[in-house]
Amino acid sequence: MSLTERTATSLLADLNSGALSASELMQETLARIDAVNGRVNAIVGLRDPDTLMAEAAAMDSGPKRGPLHGLPIAVKDLANVAGVLTTFGSPIFADNVPEQDDMIAARMRAAGAILIGKTNTPEFGLGSHTFNPVHGVTRNPYDLSRSAGGSSGGSAAVLAAGMTALADGSDMMGSLRNPAAWNNVYGFRPSWGRVPSEPEGDTFLHQLATLGPMARTPEDIAILLDVISGPDPRQPHGMAVEPVAPLGAADPNGLRIGWLGDWGGAYPMEEGILDLCGDALGVLETLGCAIEPVAPPFSAEAIWQSWIDLRSWQVSTGLAAFLAEGAELKDSAIWETERGLALTAHDVHKASVVRSQWFRAAAALFETYDALILPTAQVWPFDADIPYPTSVAGKAMETYHQWMQVVIPISLLGLPALAVPAGFGAQGLPMGVQIFGPRGSDARLLALGAAYHAATDWPAQRPPL
């Protein structure tokens, strides 16, 4: 097995013991990027190779800096990295080279990671297909004609293609879960507040998006989650957390798992997705879990309306100034911003009341079930040359993002969710399921994921690059 195929857990163990040098790993990483990134276009803004090799050599000759010592990581292009081109996928920031790290980059750097560049993302992270006018399209390593998803499509594709062993992502509307499913890797949306965002602008009102880790194993996810977790005293909603690494597999025997399927038909699914999800449920059954179908616990329509209002309100707060200045924005950014600006305070309050009602209904479910499961996506990876699907299973989509509706019951409540691979469909394309629980159940979900991974190891089926 080559270095670029190994897990972060094994690489870090060898880096810590001295059996592997950071220089050797960096050399192999750069060679792998050179070999495959031209076809996938997942890493953008790659730093100078000689500079990176020098940083790796300094790691080898210096003291151990932390749990990520000597590990190369590319940071999602929605986070500032000092001295590295950071565009947010927008022409507005095509020449932006920040002087300071955002918090997630700073925490990874302090833990010893070598930040090698950025991973591609859609413009301002909007939509689950990674393309933008600055860096172009990121393609799926399992089929280069297909989308890698988004907005963490670059992160997921980097992992699938073996360019790095760990990646950071972010998730508002499935932005790390959907790409994880489409790239046959794991993505973890933590409990909202576990991983702090940047301490700027409003830090009280908006609770939809969160940063999170991505990897090829749940054990690796736990390592990065510990690095980026923990409260920031400048923000009001952070939580003190216990470490989850090193992660041990749970004993799933006797766990009661609720299967929500297509939410009683509310979420149209392309052919074959529910069947493949059923295979993943079968694995959990063989591990001793009791899988029970669950009727729709809340109105999908009410969740959707609450979501699109709260999302547009939040997105508009960040983009309204650009729109007012006449900046060139993509159509989905304009749509979100104009919707958000048209909302009244009472519209936002009404949406949050519905969110509160759904939270109470979900809490009642978790009195019965240890975890709940939904498909991670409603469509297979689609043509990389279209912006988004306009219909799903014959049903027309009303917005640019309605085809992602299956992720929002989780996002709306800030619940933790682990996206796990479920295998491959008839066309050889990956898909997954999302296992979620109440706020604070992060460690339990990851431990269940570790047991599932031990029984499946889907990421070992590498893409044909």
Coordinates of C-alpha atoms in Angstrom, one line a residue:
M1 CA 0.0 0.0 0.0
S2 CA 1.4 3.4 -1.0
L3 CA 1.7 6.2 1.5
T4 CA -1.1 8.1 -0.2
E5 CA -3.5 5.2 0.3
R6 CA -2.9 4.8 4.0
T7 CA -5.1 6.2 6.8
A8 CA -4.2 9.3 8.7
T9 CA -4.1 7.2 11.9
S10 CA -1.3 5.0 10.5
L11 CA 0.6 7.8 8.9
L12 CA 0.6 9.9 12.1
A13 CA 1.7 6.9 14.2
D14 CA 4.7 6.5 11.9
L15 CA 5.4 10.2 11.9
N16 CA 5.3 10.2 15.6
S17 CA 7.6 7.2 16.0
G18 CA 10.1 8.3 13.4
A19 CA 9.4 5.4 11.1
L20 CA 8.2 7.9 8.5
S21 CA 9.5 11.4 7.9
A22 CA 7.4 14.4 7.0
S23 CA 9.7 15.0 4.0
E24 CA 9.0 11.5 2.6
L25 CA 5.3 11.9 3.1
M26 CA 5.3 15.4 1.5
Q27 CA 7.3 14.1 -1.5
E28 CA 4.8 11.3 -2.1
T29 CA 1.9 13.7 -1.6
L30 CA 3.2 16.2 -4.2
A31 CA 3.8 13.3 -6.6
R32 CA 0.3 12.1 -6.2
I33 CA -1.2 15.5 -6.7
D34 CA 0.9 16.0 -9.8
A35 CA -0.3 12.6 -11.1
V36 CA -4.1 13.0 -10.6
N37 CA -5.1 16.6 -9.8
G38 CA -5.0 17.7 -13.4
R39 CA -7.9 15.4 -14.1
V40 CA -9.9 16.0 -10.9
N41 CA -9.2 19.7 -10.2
A42 CA -9.8 19.3 -6.4
I43 CA -6.7 21.1 -5.1
V44 CA -6.4 24.7 -6.1
G45 CA -3.9 27.3 -5.0
L46 CA -1.2 24.7 -4.3
R47 CA 1.8 26.3 -2.6
D48 CA 5.3 26.2 -4.0
P49 CA 6.6 22.6 -3.8
D50 CA 10.1 23.6 -2.7
T51 CA 8.7 25.7 0.1
L52 CA 6.5 22.8 1.2
M53 CA 9.5 20.4 1.2
A54 CA 11.4 22.9 3.3
E55 CA 8.6 23.1 5.8
A56 CA 8.5 19.3 5.9
A57 CA 12.2 19.1 6.6
A58 CA 11.8 21.6 9.4
M59 CA 9.2 19.4 10.9
D60 CA 11.6 16.5 10.8
S61 CA 14.4 18.4 12.5
G62 CA 12.2 20.1 15.1
P63 CA 10.1 19.1 18.1
K64 CA 6.7 17.3 17.7
R65 CA 4.1 20.1 17.4
G66 CA 0.8 18.2 17.9
P67 CA -1.5 15.4 16.9
L68 CA -1.2 16.3 13.1
H69 CA 2.5 16.7 13.1
G70 CA 3.9 16.6 9.6
L71 CA 0.6 15.7 7.9
P72 CA -0.2 17.6 4.6
I73 CA -3.7 19.1 4.5
A74 CA -5.4 21.3 1.9
V75 CA -7.9 23.7 3.4
K76 CA -11.4 24.3 1.9
D77 CA -11.4 27.5 -0.1
L78 CA -14.0 29.1 2.2
A79 CA -11.5 29.6 5.0
N80 CA -8.6 32.1 5.0
V81 CA -5.1 30.7 5.1
A82 CA -2.3 33.1 5.6
G83 CA -0.2 33.7 2.5
V84 CA -2.3 31.4 0.4
L85 CA -4.7 32.5 -2.4
T86 CA -8.2 32.3 -0.9
T87 CA -11.0 33.0 -3.4
F88 CA -14.3 31.6 -2.0
G89 CA -14.8 30.6 -5.6
S90 CA -15.7 34.2 -6.5
P91 CA -14.1 36.6 -9.0
I92 CA -14.5 39.3 -6.3
F93 CA -11.7 37.5 -4.4
A94 CA -9.7 36.1 -7.3
D95 CA -6.5 37.9 -6.1
N96 CA -7.2 37.7 -2.3
V97 CA -4.2 36.5 -0.3
P98 CA -5.1 36.9 3.4
E99 CA -2.5 37.8 6.0
Q100 CA -4.0 35.7 8.8
D101 CA -5.4 32.2 9.2
D102 CA -9.1 31.6 10.0
M103 CA -9.6 29.7 13.2
I104 CA -9.9 26.3 11.6
A105 CA -6.7 26.7 9.7
A106 CA -4.9 28.1 12.8
R107 CA -6.0 25.1 14.9
M108 CA -4.8 22.7 12.2
R109 CA -1.5 24.5 11.8
A110 CA -1.0 24.7 15.6
A111 CA -1.5 20.9 15.7
G112 CA 1.3 20.4 13.3
A113 CA -0.4 20.1 9.9
I114 CA 1.4 21.4 6.9
L115 CA -1.2 23.5 5.0
I116 CA -0.4 22.8 1.3
G117 CA -3.1 24.8 -0.5
K118 CA -6.8 24.9 -0.9
T119 CA -9.6 22.6 -1.9
N120 CA -12.1 23.8 -4.5
T121 CA -15.6 24.9 -3.6
P122 CA -18.6 26.4 -5.4
E123 CA -18.9 30.2 -5.4
F124 CA -19.5 31.3 -1.8
G125 CA -20.2 27.6 -1.1
L126 CA -23.7 27.7 -2.6
G127 CA -25.0 24.5 -4.1
S128 CA -23.9 20.9 -4.0
H129 CA -21.8 21.0 -7.2
T130 CA -18.2 22.3 -7.0
F131 CA -17.7 24.7 -9.9
N132 CA -16.8 28.4 -10.0
P133 CA -15.5 31.0 -12.5
V134 CA -12.1 31.2 -10.8
H135 CA -11.0 27.6 -10.6
G136 CA -13.4 25.7 -12.8
V137 CA -15.1 22.3 -12.1
T138 CA -14.1 19.6 -9.6
R139 CA -14.8 16.2 -11.1
N140 CA -15.7 12.9 -9.4
P141 CA -12.7 10.5 -9.2
Y142 CA -15.0 7.6 -9.7
D143 CA -16.3 9.0 -13.0
L144 CA -14.6 12.2 -14.3
S145 CA -17.8 13.1 -16.2
R146 CA -19.7 13.4 -13.0
S147 CA -20.0 16.0 -10.2
A148 CA -18.0 15.5 -6.9
G149 CA -20.8 17.3 -5.0
G150 CA -20.4 20.4 -2.9
S151 CA -19.7 22.6 -1.3
S152 CA -16.9 20.4 0.1
G153 CA -16.6 18.6 -3.3
G154 CA -12.9 19.5 -3.5
S155 CA -12.3 18.0 0.0
A156 CA -14.1 14.8 -0.7
A157 CA -12.4 14.3 -4.1
V158 CA -9.0 14.9 -2.6
L159 CA -9.6 12.1 -0.1
A160 CA -11.0 9.7 -2.7
A161 CA -8.1 10.3 -5.1
G162 CA -5.5 9.8 -2.3
M163 CA -4.1 13.3 -2.4
T164 CA -4.4 13.8 1.4
A165 CA -5.5 11.6 4.2
L166 CA -7.6 14.2 6.0
A167 CA -9.7 17.2 4.8
D168 CA -11.8 19.8 6.4
G169 CA -15.3 20.6 5.2
S170 CA -18.2 22.7 6.1
D171 CA -21.9 21.9 6.1
M172 CA -25.0 24.1 5.9
M173 CA -27.2 22.1 3.5
G174 CA -25.3 18.8 3.3
S175 CA -22.1 20.4 2.1
L176 CA -19.9 17.7 3.5
R177 CA -22.4 14.9 3.7
N178 CA -23.4 14.9 0.0
P179 CA -19.8 15.0 -1.3
A180 CA -18.9 12.2 1.1
A181 CA -21.6 10.0 -0.3
W182 CA -20.6 10.8 -3.9
N183 CA -16.9 10.2 -3.3
N184 CA -17.1 7.0 -1.2
V185 CA -15.6 8.6 2.0
Y186 CA -16.8 9.7 5.4
G187 CA -18.0 13.2 6.4
F188 CA -19.0 14.3 9.8
R189 CA -21.3 17.2 10.6
P190 CA -20.8 17.8 14.4
S191 CA -23.3 19.1 16.9
W192 CA -23.8 22.8 16.2
G193 CA -21.4 24.8 18.4
R194 CA -18.8 22.0 18.9
V195 CA -16.6 23.5 16.2
P196 CA -16.6 27.3 16.3
S197 CA -16.9 29.5 13.2
E198 CA -15.1 32.8 12.8
P199 CA -15.7 35.3 15.6
E200 CA -16.9 38.1 13.3
G201 CA -20.3 39.6 12.5
D202 CA -23.2 38.2 14.3
T203 CA -22.4 35.3 16.6
F204 CA -25.8 34.8 18.2
L205 CA -28.5 34.3 15.6
H206 CA -27.4 32.0 12.8
Q207 CA -27.2 28.3 13.7
L208 CA -27.4 26.5 10.3
A209 CA -23.8 26.0 9.1
T210 CA -20.9 24.3 10.8
L211 CA -17.3 23.2 10.0
G212 CA -16.4 19.6 10.2
P213 CA -13.9 16.8 9.3
M214 CA -13.8 14.4 6.4
A215 CA -11.7 11.3 6.0
R216 CA -11.6 7.7 4.7
T217 CA -12.3 6.2 8.2
P218 CA -14.3 7.3 11.2
E219 CA -11.1 6.9 13.3
D220 CA -9.4 9.5 11.2
I221 CA -12.4 11.8 11.5
A222 CA -12.1 11.6 15.2
I223 CA -8.5 12.9 15.1
L224 CA -9.3 16.0 13.1
L225 CA -12.5 16.6 15.0
D226 CA -10.6 16.9 18.3
V227 CA -8.2 19.4 16.7
I228 CA -10.9 21.7 15.5
S229 CA -13.3 21.3 18.4
G230 CA -13.6 23.4 21.5
P231 CA -15.1 26.7 22.6
D232 CA -13.9 30.1 21.5
P233 CA -14.3 32.6 24.4
R234 CA -15.3 35.3 21.9
Q235 CA -18.4 33.4 20.9
P236 CA -21.5 32.7 23.0
H237 CA -22.7 29.2 21.9
G238 CA -19.5 27.0 22.1
M239 CA -19.5 23.8 24.1
A240 CA -16.8 22.2 26.2
V241 CA -16.2 18.7 24.7
E242 CA -14.4 15.5 25.6
P243 CA -11.8 14.1 23.1
V244 CA -13.1 11.3 20.8
A245 CA -9.7 10.1 19.6
P246 CA -8.4 7.5 19.7
L247 CA -11.8 6.2 18.5
G248 CA -12.9 2.7 19.4
A249 CA -15.7 0.8 17.6
A250 CA -19.0 0.6 19.5
D251 CA -20.8 -2.7 20.2
P252 CA -23.9 -2.1 18.1
N253 CA -25.8 -5.1 19.4
G254 CA -29.2 -4.1 20.7
L255 CA -29.1 -0.5 19.3
R256 CA -32.5 0.6 18.0
I257 CA -32.2 2.5 14.7
G258 CA -35.0 4.3 12.9
W259 CA -35.1 4.3 9.1
L260 CA -36.8 7.4 7.7
G261 CA -36.4 6.4 4.0
D262 CA -37.9 9.0 1.6
W263 CA -39.9 10.6 4.4
G264 CA -43.1 8.9 3.3
G265 CA -42.6 9.9 -0.4
A266 CA -41.9 13.6 0.3
Y267 CA -38.3 13.3 -1.0
P268 CA -38.2 11.9 -4.5
M269 CA -35.2 9.5 -5.1
E270 CA -33.6 8.4 -8.2
E271 CA -33.8 4.6 -9.0
G272 CA -31.6 2.4 -7.0
I273 CA -30.7 4.8 -4.1
L274 CA -33.2 3.4 -1.6
D275 CA -32.2 -0.2 -2.5
L276 CA -28.5 0.6 -1.9
C277 CA -29.3 2.3 1.4
G278 CA -31.2 -0.9 2.3
D279 CA -27.9 -2.8 1.9
A280 CA -26.2 -0.5 4.4
L281 CA -29.1 -1.1 6.9
G282 CA -28.6 -4.8 6.4
V283 CA -24.9 -4.4 7.5
L284 CA -26.1 -2.7 10.7
E285 CA -28.6 -5.5 11.2
T286 CA -25.8 -8.1 11.0
L287 CA -24.0 -6.2 13.7
G288 CA -27.0 -6.6 16.0
C289 CA -28.9 -3.3 15.4
A290 CA -32.7 -3.4 15.3
I291 CA -33.8 -1.5 12.2
E292 CA -37.3 -0.1 12.3
P293 CA -39.1 1.9 9.6
V294 CA -40.3 5.3 10.9
A295 CA -43.3 7.2 9.6
P296 CA -42.7 10.9 8.7
P297 CA -42.4 12.5 12.2
F298 CA -43.0 16.1 10.9
S299 CA -44.3 17.9 7.9
A300 CA -41.6 17.9 5.2
E301 CA -43.2 21.0 3.6
A302 CA -43.0 22.9 6.9
I303 CA -39.4 21.9 7.4
W304 CA -38.6 23.1 3.8
Q305 CA -40.3 26.5 4.2
S306 CA -38.6 27.1 7.5
W307 CA -35.2 26.1 6.0
I308 CA -35.3 28.2 2.9
D309 CA -36.4 31.3 4.9
L310 CA -33.7 30.9 7.5
R311 CA -31.1 30.0 4.9
S312 CA -31.9 33.0 2.7
W313 CA -31.9 35.3 5.7
Q314 CA -28.4 34.1 6.7
V315 CA -26.9 34.0 3.2
S316 CA -28.3 37.5 2.4
T317 CA -26.5 39.0 5.4
G318 CA -23.2 38.0 3.9
L319 CA -23.9 38.9 0.3
A320 CA -26.2 41.9 0.4
A321 CA -23.3 44.4 0.3
F322 CA -21.8 42.8 -2.8
L323 CA -25.2 42.8 -4.6
A324 CA -25.7 46.5 -3.6
E325 CA -22.3 47.3 -5.1
G326 CA -23.3 45.7 -8.4
A327 CA -20.8 42.8 -8.1
E328 CA -21.2 39.9 -10.4
L329 CA -22.8 37.0 -8.5
K330 CA -24.1 33.7 -9.8
D331 CA -27.9 33.3 -10.1
S332 CA -28.3 31.2 -6.9
A333 CA -26.5 33.8 -4.9
I334 CA -28.7 36.6 -6.3
W335 CA -31.8 34.5 -5.6
E336 CA -30.8 33.8 -2.0
T337 CA -29.9 37.4 -1.3
E338 CA -33.0 38.9 -2.8
R339 CA -35.2 36.5 -0.9
G340 CA -33.4 37.2 2.4
L341 CA -33.7 41.0 1.9
A342 CA -37.5 40.6 1.3
L343 CA -38.1 38.7 4.6
T344 CA -39.6 40.5 7.6
A345 CA -38.6 40.0 11.2
H346 CA -41.9 38.2 11.7
D347 CA -41.1 35.9 8.7
V348 CA -37.9 34.9 10.4
H349 CA -39.6 34.4 13.7
K350 CA -42.3 32.2 12.1
A351 CA -39.6 30.0 10.5
S352 CA -37.8 29.6 13.8
V353 CA -41.0 28.6 15.6
V354 CA -41.4 25.8 13.0
R355 CA -37.7 24.8 13.7
S356 CA -38.5 24.7 17.4
Q357 CA -41.5 22.5 16.8
W358 CA -39.5 20.1 14.7
F359 CA -36.8 20.1 17.4
R360 CA -39.3 18.9 20.0
A361 CA -40.7 16.2 17.7
A362 CA -37.1 15.0 17.0
A363 CA -36.4 14.9 20.7
A364 CA -39.3 12.6 21.2
L365 CA -38.0 10.3 18.5
F366 CA -34.6 10.0 20.3
E367 CA -36.4 8.8 23.4
T368 CA -37.2 5.7 21.3
Y369 CA -34.3 5.4 18.9
D370 CA -30.5 5.5 19.5
A371 CA -30.0 7.0 16.0
L372 CA -32.0 7.7 12.9
I373 CA -30.9 7.2 9.3
L374 CA -31.7 8.9 6.0
P375 CA -30.2 8.6 2.5
T376 CA -27.4 11.1 2.1
A377 CA -28.6 12.3 -1.4
Q378 CA -31.6 12.0 -3.6
V379 CA -29.7 11.7 -6.9
W380 CA -26.6 9.9 -8.1
P381 CA -23.6 12.1 -9.1
F382 CA -24.8 14.0 -12.1
D383 CA -23.2 15.4 -15.2
A384 CA -20.4 17.8 -14.1
D385 CA -21.2 20.2 -17.0
I386 CA -24.7 21.2 -15.6
P387 CA -25.1 23.5 -12.6
Y388 CA -27.8 21.4 -10.8
P389 CA -30.6 18.9 -11.4
T390 CA -33.9 20.4 -12.4
S391 CA -36.0 17.3 -11.7
V392 CA -35.7 14.2 -9.5
A393 CA -37.5 11.0 -10.5
G394 CA -39.8 13.0 -12.7
K395 CA -40.6 15.6 -10.2
A396 CA -39.7 19.2 -11.1
M397 CA -37.5 21.1 -8.6
E398 CA -38.7 24.6 -7.7
T399 CA -35.2 25.9 -6.6
Y400 CA -31.6 25.4 -7.4
H401 CA -31.2 23.3 -4.2
Q402 CA -34.5 21.5 -3.6
W403 CA -32.9 18.3 -4.9
M404 CA -30.9 18.3 -1.7
Q405 CA -33.9 18.4 0.6
V406 CA -33.1 15.1 2.3
V407 CA -30.3 16.7 4.4
I408 CA -32.2 19.6 5.9
P409 CA -34.1 17.9 8.7
I410 CA -30.7 17.5 10.3
S411 CA -29.2 20.8 9.3
L412 CA -32.2 22.8 10.6
L413 CA -31.8 21.5 14.1
G414 CA -27.9 21.5 14.3
L415 CA -27.8 17.7 14.9
P416 CA -24.6 15.7 14.5
A417 CA -24.6 13.4 11.5
L418 CA -22.1 10.9 10.1
A419 CA -22.2 10.4 6.3
V420 CA -21.1 6.8 5.7
P421 CA -20.5 5.1 2.3
A422 CA -23.2 2.5 1.3
G423 CA -21.5 1.1 -1.8
F424 CA -22.0 1.5 -5.5
G425 CA -25.0 1.6 -7.8
A426 CA -25.5 -0.1 -11.1
Q427 CA -23.4 2.5 -12.9
G428 CA -20.5 2.1 -10.5
L429 CA -21.3 5.4 -8.8
P430 CA -21.0 5.8 -4.9
M431 CA -23.8 6.6 -2.5
G432 CA -24.2 6.7 1.2
V433 CA -26.5 7.1 4.2
Q434 CA -26.4 9.7 7.0
I435 CA -26.7 8.4 10.6
F436 CA -27.7 11.1 13.0
G437 CA -28.6 11.6 16.7
P438 CA -29.5 14.3 19.3
R439 CA -27.1 17.1 20.0
G440 CA -24.1 16.0 21.9
S441 CA -24.2 12.4 20.6
D442 CA -21.1 12.9 18.4
A443 CA -18.9 10.3 20.0
R444 CA -21.6 7.7 20.0
L445 CA -22.3 8.2 16.3
L446 CA -18.6 8.0 15.4
A447 CA -18.2 4.8 17.4
L448 CA -21.1 3.3 15.6
G449 CA -19.5 4.4 12.3
A450 CA -16.3 2.7 13.3
A451 CA -18.1 -0.6 13.8
Y452 CA -19.8 -0.2 10.4
H453 CA -16.5 0.7 8.7
A454 CA -14.8 -2.4 10.2
A455 CA -17.6 -4.5 8.5
T456 CA -17.5 -2.7 5.1
D457 CA -14.4 -0.6 4.4
W458 CA -16.0 0.8 1.2
P459 CA -13.2 3.5 0.8
A460 CA -10.8 0.6 0.1
Q461 CA -12.4 0.4 -3.3
R462 CA -10.3 3.1 -4.9
P463 CA -11.4 5.1 -8.0
P464 CA -9.9 4.1 -11.4
L465 CA -7.5 7.0 -11.7

